[in-house]
Coordinates of C-alpha atoms and ligand atoms in Angstrom, one line a residue:
Chain K
M4 CA -7.2 -23.9 -26.7
T5 CA -4.8 -21.4 -26.1
L6 CA -4.8 -20.2 -23.0
L7 CA -3.4 -16.6 -23.6
N8 CA -6.0 -14.4 -25.7
E9 CA -4.6 -12.2 -28.2
S10 CA -4.4 -8.7 -26.6
V11 CA -2.6 -10.8 -24.0
R12 CA -0.3 -12.0 -26.1
R13 CA 0.5 -8.7 -27.2
E14 CA 0.8 -7.3 -24.3
V15 CA 3.3 -10.0 -22.9
R16 CA 5.3 -9.8 -25.8
Q17 CA 5.6 -5.8 -25.7
A18 CA 6.7 -6.6 -21.7
L19 CA 9.5 -9.2 -23.1
A20 CA 10.7 -6.8 -25.2
A21 CA 12.5 -4.9 -21.9
M22 CA 14.9 -7.8 -21.6
T23 CA 18.6 -8.0 -22.3
E24 CA 19.7 -11.5 -22.0
P25 CA 18.1 -14.6 -22.8
V26 CA 16.8 -16.7 -20.1
R27 CA 16.4 -20.3 -19.5
I28 CA 13.1 -21.9 -17.7
V29 CA 13.8 -24.8 -16.4
L30 CA 10.4 -26.6 -16.1
F31 CA 9.8 -29.7 -13.8
T32 CA 7.2 -31.6 -14.3
Q33 CA 5.4 -35.0 -15.0
Q34 CA 4.4 -36.6 -18.1
E35 CA 0.0 -37.3 -18.4
G36 CA -0.9 -39.8 -15.8
G37 CA 2.4 -39.9 -13.7
A38 CA 2.4 -41.1 -10.5
L39 CA 2.7 -37.9 -8.4
E40 CA -1.0 -36.1 -8.0
C41 CA -0.3 -32.6 -9.8
G42 CA -3.6 -30.6 -10.3
F43 CA -1.7 -28.2 -12.8
C44 CA 1.1 -30.0 -14.7
R45 CA -0.3 -30.0 -17.9
E46 CA -1.7 -26.4 -17.8
T47 CA 1.4 -25.0 -16.5
R48 CA 3.5 -26.8 -19.3
Q49 CA 0.6 -25.2 -22.0
L50 CA 1.4 -22.1 -20.5
V51 CA 5.2 -21.5 -20.3
E52 CA 5.4 -23.2 -24.0
E53 CA 2.5 -20.1 -25.2
V54 CA 5.3 -17.5 -23.2
V55 CA 8.1 -19.0 -24.4
A56 CA 6.9 -18.2 -28.3
L57 CA 6.5 -14.7 -27.5
S58 CA 10.1 -13.9 -27.6
D59 CA 13.2 -14.9 -29.0
K60 CA 15.2 -14.5 -25.7
L61 CA 13.5 -17.2 -23.9
R62 CA 14.3 -20.7 -23.9
L63 CA 12.7 -23.6 -22.5
E64 CA 13.7 -27.0 -20.9
V65 CA 11.5 -29.4 -19.5
H66 CA 12.4 -32.4 -16.9
D67 CA 10.3 -35.0 -15.0
L68 CA 10.8 -34.8 -11.5
V69 CA 11.1 -38.2 -10.9
A70 CA 13.4 -39.2 -13.8
D71 CA 15.3 -36.6 -13.4
Q72 CA 15.6 -36.4 -9.6
A73 CA 19.3 -35.5 -9.6
L74 CA 18.6 -32.3 -11.1
A75 CA 15.7 -31.6 -9.2
S76 CA 17.4 -31.9 -6.0
Q77 CA 20.5 -30.2 -6.5
M78 CA 18.6 -27.3 -7.8
G79 CA 15.8 -27.9 -4.6
I80 CA 13.2 -28.5 -7.0
D81 CA 10.8 -30.8 -4.5
K82 CA 7.6 -30.4 -5.9
I83 CA 5.8 -29.5 -9.4
P84 CA 4.9 -28.2 -11.4
A85 CA 7.9 -26.0 -10.4
I86 CA 9.8 -23.4 -13.0
A87 CA 13.3 -22.1 -12.3
L88 CA 14.7 -19.0 -14.1
L89 CA 18.2 -18.7 -14.7
R90 CA 19.8 -16.3 -17.0
D91 CA 21.3 -17.8 -20.1
E92 CA 24.6 -16.4 -19.9
R93 CA 28.0 -18.2 -21.4
P94 CA 29.6 -20.1 -21.1
Q95 CA 27.0 -21.9 -18.0
P96 CA 23.6 -20.1 -17.3
R97 CA 23.5 -18.3 -14.0
D98 CA 20.8 -19.5 -11.4
F99 CA 20.0 -16.9 -9.1
G100 CA 17.4 -18.9 -7.1
V101 CA 13.9 -17.6 -8.1
R102 CA 11.2 -20.2 -8.1
L103 CA 7.7 -20.8 -9.1
F104 CA 5.7 -23.8 -7.3
G105 CA 2.0 -24.1 -8.7
I106 CA 0.8 -22.5 -11.6
P107 CA 1.4 -18.5 -12.3
S108 CA -2.1 -17.9 -12.9
G109 CA -4.3 -14.9 -11.8
Y110 CA -2.5 -11.9 -10.5
E111 CA 1.0 -14.0 -10.2
F112 CA 1.3 -14.5 -13.9
G113 CA 2.3 -10.6 -13.9
T114 CA 5.0 -11.9 -11.3
F115 CA 6.2 -14.6 -13.7
I116 CA 6.5 -12.2 -16.8
Q117 CA 7.8 -9.3 -14.6
D118 CA 10.8 -12.5 -12.9
L119 CA 11.8 -13.0 -16.9
V120 CA 12.5 -9.3 -17.3
L121 CA 14.2 -8.9 -13.9
V122 CA 16.3 -12.2 -14.6
S123 CA 17.0 -11.5 -17.9
Q124 CA 18.5 -8.1 -16.8
A125 CA 20.0 -9.3 -13.4
R126 CA 17.8 -6.7 -12.0
H127 CA 17.1 -6.3 -8.4
D128 CA 16.7 -2.0 -7.8
L129 CA 17.2 -3.3 -4.2
S130 CA 18.0 -0.3 -1.6
A131 CA 21.6 0.5 -0.3
R132 CA 21.1 -0.5 3.2
T133 CA 19.3 -3.8 1.6
L134 CA 22.5 -4.8 -0.1
E135 CA 24.6 -4.1 2.5
Q136 CA 22.7 -6.8 4.8
L137 CA 22.5 -9.1 2.0
A138 CA 26.3 -9.1 2.1
A139 CA 26.5 -10.0 5.5
L140 CA 24.7 -13.1 5.3
T141 CA 26.6 -16.0 6.8
G142 CA 24.5 -18.9 5.5
P143 CA 22.0 -20.0 3.2
V144 CA 18.3 -18.3 3.1
H145 CA 15.4 -20.0 1.6
I146 CA 12.4 -17.9 1.4
Q147 CA 9.5 -19.3 0.4
V148 CA 6.5 -16.7 -0.3
F149 CA 3.0 -18.5 -0.1
V150 CA 0.1 -16.8 -2.4
T151 CA -3.3 -17.4 -4.1
P152 CA -4.0 -16.6 -7.5
T153 CA -6.5 -14.4 -6.9
C154 CA -4.4 -11.9 -4.2
P155 CA -3.8 -8.8 -5.2
Y156 CA -1.0 -8.0 -3.1
C157 CA 1.0 -11.2 -3.1
P158 CA 3.2 -10.0 -6.1
R159 CA 4.8 -7.5 -4.7
A160 CA 6.2 -10.3 -1.7
V161 CA 6.7 -12.3 -4.5
L162 CA 8.9 -10.2 -6.4
L163 CA 10.8 -8.6 -3.2
A164 CA 11.9 -12.1 -2.5
H165 CA 12.5 -13.1 -5.9
R166 CA 14.9 -9.9 -6.5
L167 CA 16.8 -10.4 -3.0
A168 CA 17.2 -14.0 -4.3
I169 CA 18.8 -11.8 -7.6
A170 CA 21.0 -9.8 -5.2
S171 CA 22.3 -12.6 -2.9
E172 CA 23.9 -15.7 -4.1
R173 CA 23.1 -17.2 -0.5
V174 CA 19.0 -16.4 -0.8
R175 CA 16.8 -18.4 -3.1
A176 CA 13.2 -17.7 -3.0
D177 CA 10.0 -19.7 -4.1
M178 CA 6.9 -18.4 -4.9
V179 CA 4.4 -21.1 -3.6
E180 CA 0.9 -21.3 -4.7
A181 CA -1.2 -22.5 -1.3
T182 CA -4.1 -24.1 -2.9
E183 CA -1.6 -26.6 -4.9
F184 CA 0.3 -27.5 -1.9
P185 CA -2.4 -28.2 0.9
H186 CA 0.7 -30.3 2.9
L187 CA 3.1 -27.3 2.9
A188 CA -0.3 -24.7 3.7
N189 CA -0.9 -26.9 6.5
R190 CA 2.7 -27.8 7.8
Y191 CA 2.9 -23.9 8.2
S192 CA -0.6 -23.3 9.2
V193 CA -1.2 -21.0 6.1
Y194 CA -4.5 -19.2 6.0
G195 CA -4.1 -16.3 4.6
V196 CA -1.7 -14.8 2.0
P197 CA 1.0 -13.6 1.2
R198 CA 3.0 -15.1 4.0
T199 CA 6.4 -15.0 3.7
V200 CA 8.6 -18.2 5.4
I201 CA 12.1 -17.7 5.6
N202 CA 14.6 -20.8 6.8
E203 CA 10.8 -22.3 7.8
V204 CA 10.6 -20.3 11.5
I205 CA 10.8 -16.9 10.4
H206 CA 7.2 -16.0 9.3
I207 CA 6.1 -12.9 7.7
E208 CA 1.9 -11.7 6.7
G209 CA 1.5 -9.2 4.1
A210 CA 3.2 -7.6 1.5
V211 CA 5.2 -5.7 3.9
P212 CA 8.5 -2.7 3.0
E213 CA 11.5 -4.0 1.7
A214 CA 13.5 -2.7 5.3
A215 CA 11.2 -4.8 7.4
L216 CA 10.8 -8.0 5.7
M217 CA 15.2 -7.4 6.2
D218 CA 15.2 -6.8 9.2
E219 CA 13.2 -9.9 10.2
L220 CA 15.3 -12.0 7.3
M221 CA 18.4 -10.9 9.5
Q222 CA 17.7 -12.6 12.2
V223 CA 19.1 -15.7 10.0
N224 CA 22.2 -14.2 11.1
D225 CA 21.8 -14.4 14.8
P226 CA 22.0 -18.1 16.0
A227 CA 19.9 -17.7 19.5
A228 CA 17.0 -16.0 18.0
M229 CA 16.8 -18.6 15.4
K230 CA 17.3 -21.2 18.1
R231 CA 14.3 -20.1 19.9
L232 CA 12.6 -19.7 16.7
R233 CA 12.5 -22.6 15.7
A234 CA 11.7 -24.1 19.3
E235 CA 8.2 -22.0 19.2
W236 CA 8.0 -24.0 16.1
G237 CA 8.8 -27.3 17.9
L238 CA 11.7 -28.3 15.3
Chain L
M20 CA -9.6 -23.3 -9.6
D21 CA -10.4 -20.9 -13.1
L22 CA -7.6 -20.0 -14.5
H23 CA -7.0 -16.9 -15.7
F24 CA -3.8 -15.2 -17.3
E25 CA -3.4 -11.1 -17.6
L26 CA -1.1 -8.6 -16.9
P27 CA -1.9 -6.1 -13.8
T28 CA -2.8 -3.3 -15.6
T29 CA -6.3 -2.3 -15.1
G30 CA -8.8 1.1 -15.5
D31 CA -11.0 0.9 -18.7
G32 CA -9.6 -2.5 -20.0
A33 CA -6.7 -1.2 -22.1
A34 CA -3.6 -0.8 -20.1
S35 CA -3.5 2.4 -18.8
V36 CA -2.1 4.7 -16.7
W37 CA -4.6 7.6 -15.0
D38 CA -4.2 10.5 -14.5
V39 CA -5.6 10.9 -11.2
A40 CA -6.7 8.0 -8.9
I41 CA -8.9 9.0 -6.1
V42 CA -9.1 6.5 -3.1
G43 CA -12.7 7.0 -1.0
G44 CA -15.7 7.8 -2.8
G45 CA -17.5 9.9 0.4
P46 CA -18.1 13.5 -0.3
A47 CA -14.4 14.6 -0.4
G48 CA -13.5 11.7 -2.9
A49 CA -16.6 12.7 -4.9
T50 CA -16.2 16.3 -5.1
A51 CA -12.6 16.2 -6.0
A52 CA -13.6 13.4 -8.9
M53 CA -15.9 15.7 -10.1
Y54 CA -13.6 19.1 -10.6
A55 CA -10.5 16.5 -12.0
A56 CA -13.1 15.3 -14.6
R57 CA -14.3 19.2 -15.6
A58 CA -10.7 20.0 -15.9
D59 CA -10.2 17.0 -18.4
L60 CA -8.1 14.5 -16.2
R61 CA -9.0 11.3 -17.0
V62 CA -9.9 10.5 -13.3
I63 CA -10.6 7.2 -11.5
V64 CA -12.2 6.9 -8.0
L65 CA -11.7 3.4 -6.3
D66 CA -14.0 3.3 -3.2
K67 CA -15.1 0.1 -1.4
G68 CA -18.8 0.4 -0.8
L69 CA -21.4 3.1 0.1
T70 CA -22.5 2.3 3.5
A71 CA -18.5 2.6 4.5
S72 CA -18.8 6.3 3.8
A73 CA -19.3 8.6 7.2
L74 CA -22.4 10.2 4.6
G75 CA -23.6 7.1 3.9
I76 CA -24.5 6.1 7.0
T77 CA -26.0 9.4 7.9
S78 CA -29.7 8.7 8.0
R79 CA -30.6 12.5 7.9
I80 CA -28.6 15.4 6.1
A81 CA -30.0 19.4 6.8
N82 CA -27.2 21.1 6.7
Y83 CA -25.3 20.8 3.1
P84 CA -26.0 23.9 1.3
G85 CA -28.4 23.9 -1.7
V86 CA -30.0 20.7 -0.2
P87 CA -32.8 21.8 2.0
E88 CA -35.4 18.6 1.2
E89 CA -34.8 15.9 4.1
I90 CA -32.5 13.6 2.5
S91 CA -30.5 10.7 3.7
G92 CA -26.9 11.3 3.5
A93 CA -26.5 7.9 1.3
E94 CA -28.8 9.3 -1.0
L95 CA -26.6 13.2 -1.1
L96 CA -23.9 10.8 -1.7
R97 CA -25.4 8.6 -4.8
R98 CA -25.8 12.1 -6.3
M99 CA -22.4 13.5 -5.6
R100 CA -21.2 10.5 -7.3
E101 CA -23.5 11.0 -10.2
Q102 CA -22.5 14.5 -11.0
A103 CA -18.9 13.3 -11.4
Q104 CA -19.5 10.7 -13.3
R105 CA -21.2 12.7 -15.7
F106 CA -18.4 14.2 -16.6
G107 CA -16.4 11.7 -17.0
A108 CA -15.0 10.2 -13.6
V109 CA -14.9 6.7 -13.4
F110 CA -16.1 4.5 -10.2
V111 CA -14.7 1.6 -9.5
Q112 CA -16.0 -0.3 -6.5
D113 CA -13.2 -1.9 -4.8
K114 CA -10.9 -1.7 -1.9
V115 CA -7.4 -0.7 -2.4
Q116 CA -5.0 -2.9 0.1
A117 CA -2.2 -2.1 -0.7
V118 CA 0.0 1.1 -2.1
D119 CA 3.3 1.9 -3.8
L120 CA 3.1 6.0 -3.6
E121 CA 6.9 6.5 -4.4
S122 CA 6.9 4.5 -8.1
D123 CA 6.5 6.6 -11.2
P124 CA 3.3 5.9 -11.8
K125 CA 2.1 5.7 -8.6
L126 CA 0.4 2.3 -7.8
L127 CA -2.5 1.2 -5.5
F128 CA -3.2 -2.4 -5.3
A129 CA -7.0 -3.7 -4.8
N130 CA -8.9 -6.6 -4.9
G131 CA -10.1 -6.1 -8.7
G132 CA -6.8 -5.4 -9.6
T133 CA -3.6 -2.9 -9.7
Y134 CA -4.4 0.7 -10.8
E135 CA -1.7 3.4 -12.3
A136 CA -2.0 6.6 -12.0
R137 CA 0.0 10.0 -12.0
A138 CA -1.3 11.6 -8.9
V139 CA -3.7 10.1 -5.9
I140 CA -5.7 11.9 -3.8
I141 CA -6.4 9.9 -0.6
A142 CA -9.9 10.5 0.8
T143 CA -10.5 7.4 2.4
G144 CA -12.6 9.1 5.3
S145 CA -12.0 8.0 9.1
M146 CA -14.5 5.2 9.7
A147 CA -11.8 2.5 10.0
R148 CA -11.3 1.0 13.3
G149 CA -9.2 1.4 15.9
Q150 CA -8.8 -1.1 18.8
R151 CA -8.6 -5.3 17.9
V152 CA -10.2 -7.7 19.2
K153 CA -8.7 -10.2 21.6
G154 CA -6.6 -12.9 19.6
E155 CA -7.1 -10.7 16.7
E156 CA -3.3 -9.6 15.9
E157 CA -2.0 -12.7 17.0
L158 CA -4.0 -15.2 14.8
L159 CA -3.3 -12.9 11.3
G160 CA -3.2 -14.9 8.4
R161 CA -4.0 -18.3 10.4
G162 CA -7.7 -17.4 10.4
V163 CA -8.2 -14.1 10.7
S164 CA -8.4 -12.4 8.0
Y165 CA -9.3 -9.0 6.1
C166 CA -9.6 -10.1 2.5
A167 CA -12.2 -12.6 1.4
T168 CA -10.8 -13.3 -2.5
C169 CA -7.3 -13.8 -1.0
D170 CA -8.3 -16.0 1.6
G171 CA -11.3 -17.5 0.8
A172 CA -10.1 -20.4 -1.1
F173 CA -8.1 -22.3 2.6
F174 CA -12.0 -22.2 4.0
R175 CA -13.5 -24.5 1.7
D176 CA -16.2 -26.7 3.3
Q177 CA -15.6 -25.2 6.6
D178 CA -17.4 -22.7 9.1
V179 CA -16.5 -19.0 9.2
A180 CA -17.7 -16.1 10.6
V181 CA -17.9 -11.9 9.0
A182 CA -17.9 -9.6 11.2
G183 CA -19.4 -6.2 10.0
N184 CA -22.5 -4.2 8.9
T185 CA -21.1 -2.3 5.5
D186 CA -22.0 -3.5 2.0
E187 CA -18.2 -4.7 1.8
A188 CA -19.2 -7.1 5.2
V189 CA -22.2 -8.4 3.3
E190 CA -20.5 -8.8 -0.2
E191 CA -17.2 -10.3 1.2
A192 CA -19.6 -13.1 3.3
L193 CA -21.4 -13.7 -0.2
F194 CA -18.4 -14.6 -1.8
L195 CA -17.2 -16.5 0.8
T196 CA -20.4 -18.2 0.6
R197 CA -19.3 -20.1 -2.3
F198 CA -16.3 -21.9 -0.3
A199 CA -17.5 -21.9 3.0
R200 CA -19.9 -24.9 4.7
T201 CA -21.5 -22.2 7.0
V202 CA -20.7 -18.1 6.8
H203 CA -21.8 -17.2 10.9
F204 CA -22.7 -13.0 9.6
L205 CA -22.2 -10.9 13.1
S206 CA -23.5 -7.4 12.9
P207 CA -22.8 -5.6 15.4
T208 CA -25.5 -3.1 15.0
P209 CA -29.2 -4.6 14.9
R210 CA -29.5 -3.2 10.9
I211 CA -27.5 -3.6 8.5
H212 CA -26.4 -0.8 6.4
A213 CA -26.6 -2.0 3.1
P214 CA -29.2 -1.7 0.1
E215 CA -32.4 -4.2 0.0
P216 CA -31.5 -6.3 -2.8
L217 CA -28.0 -7.0 -1.4
L218 CA -29.4 -7.5 2.2
H219 CA -32.0 -9.7 0.5
E220 CA -29.4 -12.1 -0.8
L221 CA -27.2 -12.7 1.9
S222 CA -30.1 -14.0 3.8
S223 CA -31.4 -16.2 1.1
Q224 CA -28.4 -17.8 1.1
P225 CA -28.9 -21.1 2.7
N226 CA -25.4 -21.3 4.4
V227 CA -25.6 -17.7 6.0
R228 CA -26.4 -17.3 9.8
L229 CA -27.7 -13.9 10.9
Y230 CA -26.9 -12.2 13.9
L231 CA -28.0 -8.9 14.3
G232 CA -26.9 -6.8 17.1
A233 CA -24.1 -9.4 17.8
A234 CA -20.3 -7.6 18.9
L235 CA -17.4 -9.9 18.1
R236 CA -15.4 -10.0 21.7
E237 CA -12.3 -12.5 20.9
V238 CA -10.7 -14.6 18.2
I239 CA -10.0 -17.9 20.0
G240 CA -7.5 -20.0 18.8
G241 CA -3.5 -21.4 19.3
D242 CA -2.4 -22.1 16.2
H243 CA -4.8 -21.3 14.3
V244 CA -8.6 -19.7 15.0
T245 CA -11.2 -22.2 16.2
G246 CA -13.5 -20.4 17.4
V247 CA -14.9 -16.6 18.2
R248 CA -16.7 -15.3 21.2
V249 CA -19.6 -13.0 20.8
A250 CA -21.7 -10.6 22.8
L251 CA -25.5 -11.2 21.7
R252 CA -28.1 -8.4 22.1
D253 CA -30.0 -10.1 24.6
G254 CA -27.0 -9.9 26.9
G255 CA -25.8 -13.0 26.4
E256 CA -22.9 -14.6 25.2
Q257 CA -21.7 -17.5 22.5
V258 CA -18.8 -19.1 21.3
L259 CA -19.1 -20.2 17.4
P260 CA -16.6 -22.9 16.5
V261 CA -15.7 -21.5 13.5
N262 CA -12.2 -21.3 11.9
G263 CA -11.7 -18.6 9.9
A264 CA -13.1 -14.6 11.2
F265 CA -13.5 -12.0 8.4
I266 CA -13.2 -8.8 9.7
Y267 CA -14.5 -5.8 8.3
L268 CA -15.7 -4.1 11.5
Q269 CA -15.8 0.3 11.7
G270 CA -14.2 2.7 14.2
G271 CA -13.7 6.2 14.4
R272 CA -9.9 6.2 13.0
P273 CA -8.6 7.4 9.9
A274 CA -8.5 4.7 7.4
T275 CA -4.6 4.9 6.6
D276 CA -3.9 1.0 7.2
F277 CA -3.4 0.3 3.4
L278 CA -0.5 2.8 3.2
G279 CA 1.6 0.7 4.8
G280 CA 3.9 3.4 6.1
Q281 CA 4.4 4.9 3.5
L282 CA 3.5 8.5 4.8
P283 CA 4.0 10.2 8.1
L284 CA 0.8 10.0 10.2
N285 CA 0.6 11.3 13.8
E286 CA -0.7 9.0 16.5
T287 CA -4.1 8.5 15.7
G288 CA -3.3 7.7 12.3
C289 CA -4.0 10.9 10.1
V290 CA -2.2 12.7 7.2
R291 CA -0.9 15.9 7.6
V292 CA -1.3 18.4 4.2
D293 CA 0.0 22.1 3.0
A294 CA -2.9 24.5 1.9
E295 CA -2.7 22.4 -1.2
Y296 CA -3.6 19.1 0.6
R297 CA -0.2 18.1 -0.6
T298 CA 1.2 15.0 2.0
T299 CA 5.3 14.6 1.8
I300 CA 5.1 12.8 -1.3
P301 CA 4.9 14.7 -4.6
G302 CA 1.9 13.7 -6.3
V303 CA 0.4 12.1 -3.6
Y304 CA -2.6 14.4 -1.9
A305 CA -5.4 13.8 0.9
V306 CA -8.2 15.1 2.1
G307 CA -11.6 15.2 4.2
D308 CA -11.9 13.2 7.6
V309 CA -8.5 11.3 6.9
L310 CA -6.5 14.4 7.7
C311 CA -5.4 15.8 11.2
N312 CA -7.3 18.9 12.4
H313 CA -9.9 18.2 10.0
V314 CA -13.6 19.7 11.2
K315 CA -15.8 17.0 10.0
Q316 CA -18.8 18.1 8.2
A317 CA -20.0 17.3 4.7
V318 CA -19.2 20.2 3.0
V319 CA -16.2 20.9 4.3
A320 CA -15.2 17.8 2.7
A321 CA -16.0 18.4 -0.6
A322 CA -14.3 21.4 -0.7
E323 CA -11.3 20.2 0.2
G324 CA -11.5 17.8 -2.4
A325 CA -12.4 20.7 -5.1
I326 CA -9.2 22.0 -3.6
A327 CA -7.1 18.9 -4.4
A328 CA -8.1 18.3 -7.6
M329 CA -7.3 22.1 -9.0
A330 CA -4.1 21.7 -7.1
V331 CA -3.6 18.2 -9.1
E332 CA -4.4 20.0 -12.2
K333 CA -1.8 22.8 -11.6
A334 CA 1.2 19.9 -10.7
L335 CA 0.4 17.8 -13.8
R336 CA 0.3 20.6 -16.3
G337 CA 2.8 22.9 -14.7
R338 CA 1.0 25.6 -14.1
K339 CA 2.4 28.4 -11.6
Q340 CA -1.8 28.6 -10.2
L341 CA -4.4 26.9 -9.4
A342 CA -7.6 27.5 -11.9
V343 CA -10.4 28.3 -10.8
D344 CA -13.3 26.6 -12.8
W345 CA -15.9 29.0 -13.7
S346 CA -19.1 28.1 -15.8
K347 CA -19.0 30.3 -19.3
Ligands
FAD26 C1 -23.4 9.4 11.7 C2 -22.9 10.8 11.5 C3 -23.1 11.6 10.9 C4 -23.3 12.6 10.5 N1 -23.7 13.7 10.2 C5 -23.7 15.0 9.3 C6 -24.2 16.0 9.3 O1 -25.3 16.1 9.5 N2 -24.0 17.3 8.6 C7 -22.4 17.1 7.8 O2 -21.8 17.9 7.1 N3 -21.6 16.4 8.1 C8 -22.2 14.7 9.1 N4 -20.8 14.3 9.3 C9 -19.8 13.8 9.0 C10 -19.5 13.8 7.5 O3 -20.2 12.7 6.9 C11 -18.4 13.4 7.2 O4 -17.1 14.4 7.6 C12 -18.2 13.4 6.0 O5 -18.7 12.2 5.5 C13 -16.2 13.0 5.2 O6 -16.2 12.9 3.9 P1 -15.3 11.9 3.5 O7 -15.0 11.7 2.3 O8 -13.7 12.3 4.3 O9 -15.1 10.5 4.2 P2 -16.3 9.5 4.0 O10 -17.5 10.2 3.8 O11 -16.2 8.6 5.4 O12 -15.6 8.1 2.8 C14 -14.7 7.5 2.8 C15 -15.1 6.9 1.8 O13 -13.8 5.8 1.4 C16 -13.9 4.9 1.4 N5 -12.8 4.0 1.6 C17 -12.1 3.8 2.9 N6 -11.2 2.8 2.5 C18 -10.9 3.0 1.6 C19 -10.2 1.6 0.5 N7 -9.3 1.2 1.4 N8 -10.3 1.4 -0.2 C20 -11.6 2.2 -1.3 N9 -12.5 3.0 -0.4 C21 -11.6 3.1 0.6 C22 -14.7 4.3 2.1 O14 -15.9 3.4 1.4 C23 -15.9 6.0 2.1 O15 -17.0 5.8 1.0 C24 -21.5 12.5 10.0 C25 -20.8 11.8 10.0 C26 -21.4 10.7 11.0 C27 -20.4 9.2 11.1

């Protein structure tokens, strides 16, 4: 049984025609019956394989989270299924820090396909003001966007985070499918999506416009504000 | 979890860009839809429910010209929608949660999918809630939610409260019965404004408890929601221990939250337009009770919808003047 029906395959093929550079999909998973709990590892692999078959600009690289621990931690992968999207440049693939944790199903399937095109084109479409703010970043920024597959406006929040990652070397941005990682949803008390979590302690509810997100994000440059927020979260 | 894989284009199945998408199917939106459809534009109306319209809850309407018999507002609205549908307008029951009005085509993000359109008419009325209750803002995303489809999965086997009295509230509560252990349905009025079959479905769910004339006073919690405080009809108060509070209450404010600040609003949240009902964003129009300085009458809302639809047609077809719609 295929996951993508013929009409969806046709639409995806059409959407992927906009890709300019090849993209390397790096999938972290585990073998059938692996030691970790992974509700959708098998389906995620099948999904990615079906998508890769729809464009000659897509490459797939599959790793086992446990066996390839060193690579995983170097890439910031700590849970599965995980997808990292790399622009397949020469001599080295370029890793913008675009990640998807959990199966990209429902509304997030569209995000995944759009991500492929954005990474391929190294395109971010951000405003001049945002780019100025990103250029002023002094340290690493880790954005996690919690979503569910049934949330219609979550893709906007994820795509914004991914575009920030494409624009800035300092930014890594994860989509996190909340129901597959309940321990994380618990840790951050996520009961509603989208929730954007920046460097653990800056929390933003809803899909907010770019400028509003950036104003929140730039607090990472302010040690006093970050210290206060960390204290609020008991960190 | 059921797995679905589709690209975010909705409408009549195929990937499609509508000529006009109308948000809100009250008298303003339904009339705009009729005019747009008669002008051969491809038009879709997104409306979250019949009784979320001011006209939909009006028990008797006596001053709508040409309708001398005593009918309910809901019946009049049903007729308006039917008339628009007859000319080809498509009505979809869906709630728009967010928009991207500057993009081309314009994007409407709704519970059921993303809709794309060349022009957008905002006709969402002024039945949105003004004041939030105590604790609501602080606990948003920590148990307070306005979207059951998005957040229902977090409340598996837990108790939740749903506050509201429209068909929208009832449908969201029904959705939650699939996840939650108990759904406490708090209707602020003694009567729930929803069609009989829907009400019957709600009251026959084993895990629903109905509270009629129960006003939500406070959402309680620290890290996340732990309860709601409710004023009961008999004058007493009760705290219900719940982990989720889904709020669909109505009020008297323009329904413009979903615009996410993309249009300038005045302090009461209403939209300003010019004589052709154009907002400050090209291709975006607004009509009816959602406007500032608008006379709150069904016939006025309908008239505004008609003019806006003609203005959209003029803009999309590059005409210099509005084309009147006279039957030959
Ligand atoms: C109790 C009462 C009695 C009235 N009596 C009369 C009367 O006798 N005669 C008279 O002429 N006028 C009367 N009015 C006024 C009249 O009902 C309104 O002026 C008229 O309904 C306004 O039309 P509208 O289309 O702008 O808004 P509404 O009729 O309020 O319609 C707005 C629509 O938008 C939808 N909507 C809102 N937000 C969203 C969203 N995010 N996504 C999707 N859909 C959305 C709602 O579901 C609703 O259907 C009365 C009003 C009330 C409240």
